[in-house]
Amino acid sequence: MATKVDVSKAVGHSFPSEKVQYNRRDLILYALGVGVNDLRFVYELDKDFGAFPTYPLVLPLKGDSFDVTSFAERYIMGDIPGVPSIDLNKLLHGDQYIELLGELPKEATLVTKTHVSGVYDAGKGLVLERVTTMETETGTPLVKMIATSYIFGLGGFGGPKRPKPIYAVEAPKRTPDYVKVDQISPSAAILYRLSGDYNPLHVDPSIGKKMGFKGAILHGLCTFGHAAAAVMLCVAKNERRAFKSIGGRFASPVNPGDKLETRMWVLPGPTSDIVTVAFETYVVEEGAPPKLVISNGSVALWKQHSPVAGKL
């Protein structure tokens, strides 16, 4: 029996806006959580101290609290008109995009606004796309994020197929221009969760095993942050003003203790002032084929601020 989904009712649905807060300590903690140790991101007295560009990704779950929060209470999707009730145990993070619209303050209270931008039929599942914007309390836009969730069992309703994501870039067949390898610490998920994502799946091995994993798995957005850090270091030399956006699809889970390899290709951008960096991230292990964990990834860099890309 086909799932009853009314796309026209769901698309455009807005969730209640809310305030999120962060301080300099939060910025430092996040940078460390994604493997960044450049003083510009981890030392508050550095003359060029500021936020690592992907930091806002943690704010929807962090909210305005500076304490440990309940993941179950924070990750409440609520009823969406035209969509059956969503079982969080059947939900996977599909892909992620973030674009900076302005420079992030060193500490701030921001207002988040989220709406459903698409509902797509993926056969055995439903793809839910949401757009979140963050702005200052006076209304200045700073961040735009697009995230998709894949929900098992709600597909087959005859709805539209999802169009190609705006960030998706197929990696060239040639040798990468840059390759960065990161050894993920066994305690990486424990550190990253302190930035606001307290999903017990990432700390309690028994929960991971019940879901078919070896144990606790790394946050997808932690892997995403490591990939962003690789591109920022190799191509932008950690000049945060070079960052415009990043997007990618989560292909496989990563375990704490895994070794990540991010492969990067520098390409012409859509306009003369942008450089596109296509990337793929793999788990690599001696004696085993590489496992793709982030696919179709791309980073857009402002050419004028990128020391390497600006010379291309």
mmCIF file of C-alpha atoms in Angstrom:
data_model
loop_
_atom_site.group_PDB
_atom_site.id
_atom_site.type_symbol
_atom_site.label_atom_id
_atom_site.label_comp_id
_atom_site.label_asym_id
_atom_site.label_seq_id
_atom_site.Cartn_x
_atom_site.Cartn_y
_atom_site.Cartn_z
ATOM 1 C CA MET A 1 0.000 0.000 0.000
ATOM 2 C CA ALA A 2 1.454 3.345 -1.094
ATOM 3 C CA THR A 3 2.314 5.960 1.516
ATOM 4 C CA LYS A 4 -0.012 8.955 1.548
ATOM 5 C CA VAL A 5 2.057 12.088 1.013
ATOM 6 C CA ASP A 6 0.772 15.487 -0.104
ATOM 7 C CA VAL A 7 3.802 17.395 -1.394
ATOM 8 C CA SER A 8 1.822 20.606 -1.893
ATOM 9 C CA LYS A 9 0.975 20.753 1.822
ATOM 10 C CA ALA A 10 4.477 19.923 3.022
ATOM 11 C CA VAL A 11 6.603 22.208 0.859
ATOM 12 C CA GLY A 12 6.769 25.670 2.367
ATOM 13 C CA HIS A 13 5.898 24.512 5.857
ATOM 14 C CA SER A 14 7.844 26.599 8.378
ATOM 15 C CA PHE A 15 9.071 25.470 11.770
ATOM 16 C CA PRO A 16 9.082 27.851 14.737
ATOM 17 C CA SER A 17 12.067 30.178 14.687
ATOM 18 C CA GLU A 18 14.434 30.053 17.647
ATOM 19 C CA LYS A 19 17.473 31.754 19.051
ATOM 20 C CA VAL A 20 20.890 30.114 19.181
ATOM 21 C CA GLN A 21 23.944 31.350 21.040
ATOM 22 C CA TYR A 22 27.672 30.728 21.026
ATOM 23 C CA ASN A 23 30.855 32.221 22.439
ATOM 24 C CA ARG A 24 34.576 32.076 21.699
ATOM 25 C CA ARG A 25 35.027 28.908 23.733
ATOM 26 C CA ASP A 26 32.441 27.191 21.523
ATOM 27 C CA LEU A 27 34.354 28.209 18.398
ATOM 28 C CA ILE A 28 37.602 26.788 19.790
ATOM 29 C CA LEU A 29 35.960 23.541 20.904
ATOM 30 C CA TYR A 30 34.392 23.006 17.480
ATOM 31 C CA ALA A 31 37.654 23.666 15.626
ATOM 32 C CA LEU A 32 39.431 21.080 17.760
ATOM 33 C CA GLY A 33 36.551 18.668 17.150
ATOM 34 C CA VAL A 34 37.104 18.738 13.378
ATOM 35 C CA GLY A 35 40.864 18.410 13.588
ATOM 36 C CA VAL A 36 41.856 22.074 13.227
ATOM 37 C CA ASN A 37 44.776 23.393 15.283
ATOM 38 C CA ASP A 38 45.608 26.617 13.420
ATOM 39 C CA LEU A 39 45.899 29.366 16.047
ATOM 40 C CA ARG A 40 43.523 31.545 14.028
ATOM 41 C CA PHE A 41 40.743 29.154 15.040
ATOM 42 C CA VAL A 42 41.855 27.897 18.454
ATOM 43 C CA TYR A 43 43.577 30.834 20.192
ATOM 44 C CA GLU A 44 41.314 33.681 21.247
ATOM 45 C CA LEU A 45 44.202 36.191 21.465
ATOM 46 C CA ASP A 46 45.433 35.578 17.934
ATOM 47 C CA LYS A 47 45.114 38.813 15.971
ATOM 48 C CA ASP A 48 43.062 37.010 13.306
ATOM 49 C CA PHE A 49 41.004 34.764 15.587
ATOM 50 C CA GLY A 50 37.603 33.802 14.226
ATOM 51 C CA ALA A 51 35.112 31.026 13.579
ATOM 52 C CA PHE A 52 35.970 28.047 11.421
ATOM 53 C CA PRO A 53 33.525 28.475 8.511
ATOM 54 C CA THR A 54 31.424 25.349 9.077
ATOM 55 C CA TYR A 55 30.789 26.087 12.762
ATOM 56 C CA PRO A 56 27.115 27.106 12.293
ATOM 57 C CA LEU A 57 26.246 23.503 11.401
ATOM 58 C CA VAL A 58 26.170 22.609 15.102
ATOM 59 C CA LEU A 59 23.930 25.477 16.195
ATOM 60 C CA PRO A 60 20.483 24.004 15.412
ATOM 61 C CA LEU A 61 21.144 21.194 17.916
ATOM 62 C CA LYS A 62 23.121 23.326 20.365
ATOM 63 C CA GLY A 63 20.395 25.954 20.566
ATOM 64 C CA ASP A 64 20.945 28.634 23.179
ATOM 65 C CA SER A 65 22.244 26.272 25.860
ATOM 66 C CA PHE A 66 25.817 26.113 27.130
ATOM 67 C CA ASP A 67 25.136 22.827 28.901
ATOM 68 C CA VAL A 68 24.624 19.229 27.785
ATOM 69 C CA THR A 69 21.204 18.897 26.151
ATOM 70 C CA SER A 70 18.851 16.028 25.354
ATOM 71 C CA PHE A 71 19.205 14.987 21.720
ATOM 72 C CA ALA A 72 15.679 13.548 21.713
ATOM 73 C CA GLU A 73 14.271 16.875 22.896
ATOM 74 C CA ARG A 74 16.414 19.015 20.559
ATOM 75 C CA TYR A 75 15.860 16.905 17.445
ATOM 76 C CA ILE A 76 12.111 17.316 17.288
ATOM 77 C CA MET A 77 10.965 17.595 13.708
ATOM 78 C CA GLY A 78 7.330 18.045 14.658
ATOM 79 C CA ASP A 79 4.321 17.328 12.510
ATOM 80 C CA ILE A 80 4.731 18.295 8.864
ATOM 81 C CA PRO A 81 1.482 18.794 6.938
ATOM 82 C CA GLY A 82 1.057 16.201 4.202
ATOM 83 C CA VAL A 83 3.756 13.862 5.574
ATOM 84 C CA PRO A 84 3.123 10.839 7.838
ATOM 85 C CA SER A 85 4.641 10.821 11.303
ATOM 86 C CA ILE A 86 8.427 10.378 11.063
ATOM 87 C CA ASP A 87 10.177 7.672 13.069
ATOM 88 C CA LEU A 88 13.631 9.062 13.956
ATOM 89 C CA ASN A 89 14.979 5.496 14.039
ATOM 90 C CA LYS A 90 14.314 5.285 10.306
ATOM 91 C CA LEU A 91 15.915 8.618 9.438
ATOM 92 C CA LEU A 92 19.358 9.138 7.919
ATOM 93 C CA HIS A 93 21.208 12.386 7.210
ATOM 94 C CA GLY A 94 21.455 12.363 3.415
ATOM 95 C CA ASP A 95 23.516 15.381 2.484
ATOM 96 C CA GLN A 96 24.483 18.818 3.708
ATOM 97 C CA TYR A 97 25.209 22.279 2.301
ATOM 98 C CA ILE A 98 26.240 25.459 4.081
ATOM 99 C CA GLU A 99 26.892 28.902 2.642
ATOM 100 C CA LEU A 100 28.156 31.937 4.514
ATOM 101 C CA LEU A 101 26.384 35.174 3.628
ATOM 102 C CA GLY A 102 28.438 37.351 5.977
ATOM 103 C CA GLU A 103 31.327 37.132 8.426
ATOM 104 C CA LEU A 104 30.540 35.212 11.586
ATOM 105 C CA PRO A 105 30.960 37.189 14.833
ATOM 106 C CA LYS A 106 33.282 35.807 17.501
ATOM 107 C CA GLU A 107 30.252 35.442 19.761
ATOM 108 C CA ALA A 108 26.617 36.015 18.986
ATOM 109 C CA THR A 109 22.939 35.387 19.490
ATOM 110 C CA LEU A 110 21.392 34.456 16.153
ATOM 111 C CA VAL A 111 17.866 33.682 14.976
ATOM 112 C CA THR A 112 17.290 30.486 12.987
ATOM 113 C CA LYS A 113 14.422 30.014 10.557
ATOM 114 C CA THR A 114 13.719 26.664 8.892
ATOM 115 C CA HIS A 115 11.226 25.581 6.248
ATOM 116 C CA VAL A 116 10.575 22.502 4.135
ATOM 117 C CA SER A 117 11.890 23.198 0.637
ATOM 118 C CA GLY A 118 11.287 19.822 -0.975
ATOM 119 C CA VAL A 119 9.706 16.390 -0.544
ATOM 120 C CA TYR A 120 10.915 13.740 -2.979
ATOM 121 C CA ASP A 121 10.074 10.123 -3.730
ATOM 122 C CA ALA A 122 13.146 7.888 -3.542
ATOM 123 C CA GLY A 123 11.381 4.570 -4.084
ATOM 124 C CA LYS A 124 11.795 2.793 -0.760
ATOM 125 C CA GLY A 125 12.123 6.055 1.113
ATOM 126 C CA LEU A 126 11.209 9.710 1.210
ATOM 127 C CA VAL A 127 13.733 12.542 0.919
ATOM 128 C CA LEU A 128 12.892 15.590 3.001
ATOM 129 C CA GLU A 129 14.804 18.774 2.200
ATOM 130 C CA ARG A 130 14.941 21.674 4.649
ATOM 131 C CA VAL A 131 16.455 25.136 4.334
ATOM 132 C CA THR A 132 17.686 26.900 7.463
ATOM 133 C CA THR A 133 18.789 30.518 7.581
ATOM 134 C CA MET A 134 20.546 32.271 10.426
ATOM 135 C CA GLU A 135 20.495 35.998 10.936
ATOM 136 C CA THR A 136 21.429 38.519 13.585
ATOM 137 C CA GLU A 137 18.780 39.800 15.962
ATOM 138 C CA THR A 138 18.573 42.919 13.779
ATOM 139 C CA GLY A 139 17.866 40.839 10.669
ATOM 140 C CA THR A 140 21.251 40.684 8.903
ATOM 141 C CA PRO A 141 21.535 37.289 7.133
ATOM 142 C CA LEU A 142 24.726 35.342 7.906
ATOM 143 C CA VAL A 143 24.157 31.682 7.026
ATOM 144 C CA LYS A 144 22.134 29.489 4.682
ATOM 145 C CA MET A 145 22.033 25.723 5.139
ATOM 146 C CA ILE A 146 20.304 23.004 3.132
ATOM 147 C CA ALA A 147 19.984 19.522 4.604
ATOM 148 C CA THR A 148 18.226 16.395 3.422
ATOM 149 C CA SER A 149 16.965 13.489 5.464
ATOM 150 C CA TYR A 150 16.211 10.059 4.019
ATOM 151 C CA ILE A 151 13.293 8.372 5.758
ATOM 152 C CA PHE A 152 12.972 4.641 5.179
ATOM 153 C CA GLY A 153 9.541 3.238 4.376
ATOM 154 C CA LEU A 154 7.781 6.428 3.264
ATOM 155 C CA GLY A 155 8.573 6.238 -0.449
ATOM 156 C CA GLY A 156 6.540 4.956 -3.373
ATOM 157 C CA PHE A 157 3.935 7.724 -3.251
ATOM 158 C CA GLY A 158 4.425 8.800 -6.852
ATOM 159 C CA GLY A 159 6.034 12.109 -5.981
ATOM 160 C CA PRO A 160 8.781 14.028 -7.773
ATOM 161 C CA LYS A 161 12.382 12.846 -7.909
ATOM 162 C CA ARG A 162 14.974 15.086 -6.311
ATOM 163 C CA PRO A 163 16.882 17.294 -8.757
ATOM 164 C CA LYS A 164 20.681 17.417 -8.714
ATOM 165 C CA PRO A 165 21.851 19.310 -5.590
ATOM 166 C CA ILE A 166 23.328 22.755 -6.208
ATOM 167 C CA TYR A 167 26.674 21.722 -4.725
ATOM 168 C CA ALA A 168 27.107 18.371 -6.528
ATOM 169 C CA VAL A 169 30.298 18.134 -8.574
ATOM 170 C CA GLU A 170 31.589 14.886 -10.025
ATOM 171 C CA ALA A 171 35.233 14.336 -9.196
ATOM 172 C CA PRO A 172 37.527 14.328 -12.249
ATOM 173 C CA LYS A 173 39.153 11.049 -13.297
ATOM 174 C CA ARG A 174 42.638 12.556 -13.109
ATOM 175 C CA THR A 175 45.029 12.506 -10.167
ATOM 176 C CA PRO A 176 43.898 14.801 -7.325
ATOM 177 C CA ASP A 177 45.599 18.160 -6.951
ATOM 178 C CA TYR A 178 45.760 17.682 -3.190
ATOM 179 C CA VAL A 179 45.362 14.756 -0.817
ATOM 180 C CA LYS A 180 45.125 15.068 2.956
ATOM 181 C CA VAL A 181 45.102 12.155 5.379
ATOM 182 C CA ASP A 182 43.666 12.507 8.887
ATOM 183 C CA GLN A 183 43.942 9.904 11.602
ATOM 184 C CA ILE A 184 40.703 10.169 13.548
ATOM 185 C CA SER A 185 41.146 9.839 17.288
ATOM 186 C CA PRO A 186 39.250 7.042 19.080
ATOM 187 C CA SER A 187 37.747 9.804 21.247
ATOM 188 C CA ALA A 188 36.833 12.088 18.316
ATOM 189 C CA ALA A 189 33.075 11.615 18.678
ATOM 190 C CA ILE A 190 33.254 12.244 22.418
ATOM 191 C CA LEU A 191 34.994 15.557 21.780
ATOM 192 C CA TYR A 192 32.787 16.608 18.858
ATOM 193 C CA ARG A 193 29.533 15.979 20.741
ATOM 194 C CA LEU A 194 30.466 18.750 23.167
ATOM 195 C CA SER A 195 29.705 21.235 20.387
ATOM 196 C CA GLY A 196 26.013 20.399 20.739
ATOM 197 C CA ASP A 197 25.113 17.084 19.060
ATOM 198 C CA TYR A 198 24.491 14.748 21.982
ATOM 199 C CA ASN A 199 22.984 11.887 19.984
ATOM 200 C CA PRO A 200 23.846 8.801 22.101
ATOM 201 C CA LEU A 201 24.559 6.831 18.897
ATOM 202 C CA HIS A 202 27.922 8.605 18.811
ATOM 203 C CA VAL A 203 29.049 7.711 22.331
ATOM 204 C CA ASP A 204 27.225 4.543 23.473
ATOM 205 C CA PRO A 205 28.555 1.400 21.708
ATOM 206 C CA SER A 206 25.492 -0.642 22.689
ATOM 207 C CA ILE A 207 23.193 1.671 20.718
ATOM 208 C CA GLY A 208 25.425 1.511 17.654
ATOM 209 C CA LYS A 209 25.498 -2.289 17.792
ATOM 210 C CA LYS A 210 21.695 -2.449 18.017
ATOM 211 C CA MET A 211 21.586 -0.411 14.795
ATOM 212 C CA GLY A 212 23.976 -2.752 12.995
ATOM 213 C CA PHE A 213 27.241 -0.835 13.446
ATOM 214 C CA LYS A 214 30.461 -1.996 15.107
ATOM 215 C CA GLY A 215 29.760 0.388 17.967
ATOM 216 C CA ALA A 216 29.448 4.151 18.386
ATOM 217 C CA ILE A 217 29.968 5.922 15.049
ATOM 218 C CA LEU A 218 31.386 9.335 14.250
ATOM 219 C CA HIS A 219 28.959 12.192 13.634
ATOM 220 C CA GLY A 220 28.468 12.702 9.901
ATOM 221 C CA LEU A 221 28.972 16.434 10.386
ATOM 222 C CA CYS A 222 32.269 15.740 12.154
ATOM 223 C CA THR A 223 33.478 13.877 9.054
ATOM 224 C CA PHE A 224 32.100 16.771 7.001
ATOM 225 C CA GLY A 225 34.090 19.218 9.138
ATOM 226 C CA HIS A 226 37.297 17.242 8.630
ATOM 227 C CA ALA A 227 36.745 17.387 4.852
ATOM 228 C CA ALA A 228 36.175 21.139 5.038
ATOM 229 C CA ALA A 229 39.334 21.482 7.116
ATOM 230 C CA ALA A 230 41.332 19.576 4.490
ATOM 231 C CA VAL A 231 40.199 21.912 1.704
ATOM 232 C CA MET A 232 40.687 25.031 3.793
ATOM 233 C CA LEU A 233 44.230 24.013 4.729
ATOM 234 C CA CYS A 234 45.395 22.734 1.340
ATOM 235 C CA VAL A 235 43.718 25.177 -1.048
ATOM 236 C CA ALA A 236 42.852 28.255 1.028
ATOM 237 C CA LYS A 237 45.772 28.068 3.489
ATOM 238 C CA ASN A 238 43.192 28.489 6.272
ATOM 239 C CA GLU A 239 42.156 31.959 5.133
ATOM 240 C CA ARG A 240 38.574 31.828 6.376
ATOM 241 C CA ARG A 241 37.518 34.810 4.232
ATOM 242 C CA ALA A 242 38.101 32.619 1.190
ATOM 243 C CA PHE A 243 35.251 30.313 2.198
ATOM 244 C CA LYS A 244 31.896 30.691 0.446
ATOM 245 C CA SER A 245 30.179 27.303 0.704
ATOM 246 C CA ILE A 246 30.542 23.543 0.990
ATOM 247 C CA GLY A 247 28.240 20.645 0.184
ATOM 248 C CA GLY A 248 28.450 16.872 0.055
ATOM 249 C CA ARG A 249 26.538 13.607 0.317
ATOM 250 C CA PHE A 250 27.047 11.166 3.180
ATOM 251 C CA ALA A 251 27.846 7.805 1.575
ATOM 252 C CA SER A 252 28.974 5.604 4.497
ATOM 253 C CA PRO A 253 29.490 5.878 8.263
ATOM 254 C CA VAL A 254 32.898 6.497 9.843
ATOM 255 C CA ASN A 255 34.130 4.877 13.044
ATOM 256 C CA PRO A 256 36.222 6.667 15.672
ATOM 257 C CA GLY A 257 39.817 5.599 15.067
ATOM 258 C CA ASP A 258 39.410 5.384 11.289
ATOM 259 C CA LYS A 259 41.829 7.076 8.910
ATOM 260 C CA LEU A 260 40.276 9.619 6.516
ATOM 261 C CA GLU A 261 41.688 10.580 3.130
ATOM 262 C CA THR A 262 40.262 13.642 1.381
ATOM 263 C CA ARG A 263 41.069 13.967 -2.320
ATOM 264 C CA MET A 264 40.736 17.415 -3.891
ATOM 265 C CA TRP A 265 40.569 18.761 -7.442
ATOM 266 C CA VAL A 266 40.755 22.503 -8.130
ATOM 267 C CA LEU A 267 38.383 23.521 -10.943
ATOM 268 C CA PRO A 268 37.088 26.710 -12.565
ATOM 269 C CA GLY A 269 34.155 28.196 -10.691
ATOM 270 C CA PRO A 270 30.747 29.176 -12.060
ATOM 271 C CA THR A 271 31.901 32.813 -12.148
ATOM 272 C CA SER A 272 35.319 34.419 -12.559
ATOM 273 C CA ASP A 273 35.598 35.318 -8.863
ATOM 274 C CA ILE A 274 34.955 31.763 -7.605
ATOM 275 C CA VAL A 275 37.148 28.665 -7.536
ATOM 276 C CA THR A 276 35.461 25.271 -7.164
ATOM 277 C CA VAL A 277 37.197 22.499 -5.254
ATOM 278 C CA ALA A 278 35.670 19.091 -5.941
ATOM 279 C CA PHE A 279 36.389 16.570 -3.209
ATOM 280 C CA GLU A 280 35.752 13.033 -2.080
ATOM 281 C CA THR A 281 36.507 11.643 1.372
ATOM 282 C CA TYR A 282 37.391 8.005 1.997
ATOM 283 C CA VAL A 283 38.159 5.744 4.910
ATOM 284 C CA VAL A 284 41.478 4.098 4.093
ATOM 285 C CA GLU A 285 42.866 0.976 5.715
ATOM 286 C CA GLU A 286 45.909 -1.040 4.779
ATOM 287 C CA GLY A 287 44.934 -4.182 2.907
ATOM 288 C CA ALA A 288 41.387 -3.012 2.178
ATOM 289 C CA PRO A 289 39.893 -0.970 -0.676
ATOM 290 C CA PRO A 290 39.109 2.688 0.156
ATOM 291 C CA LYS A 291 35.545 3.228 1.403
ATOM 292 C CA LEU A 292 33.817 6.337 0.093
ATOM 293 C CA VAL A 293 32.220 8.287 2.952
ATOM 294 C CA ILE A 294 31.490 11.695 1.377
ATOM 295 C CA SER A 295 30.714 11.878 -2.339
ATOM 296 C CA ASN A 296 29.920 14.604 -4.880
ATOM 297 C CA GLY A 297 31.530 17.154 -2.557
ATOM 298 C CA SER A 298 32.462 20.673 -3.521
ATOM 299 C CA VAL A 299 33.753 23.808 -1.843
ATOM 300 C CA ALA A 300 33.337 27.270 -3.371
ATOM 301 C CA LEU A 301 36.173 29.666 -2.545
ATOM 302 C CA TRP A 302 36.452 33.379 -3.194
ATOM 303 C CA LYS A 303 39.436 33.572 -5.506
ATOM 304 C CA GLN A 304 40.659 36.933 -4.230
ATOM 305 C CA HIS A 305 41.102 35.576 -0.699
ATOM 306 C CA SER A 306 42.522 32.161 -1.538
ATOM 307 C CA PRO A 307 46.336 32.225 -1.636
ATOM 308 C CA VAL A 308 46.568 29.055 -3.737
ATOM 309 C CA ALA A 309 43.393 29.137 -5.793
ATOM 310 C CA GLY A 310 43.887 32.821 -6.593
ATOM 311 C CA LYS A 311 46.975 31.936 -8.636
ATOM 312 C CA LEU A 312 45.118 29.499 -10.894
#
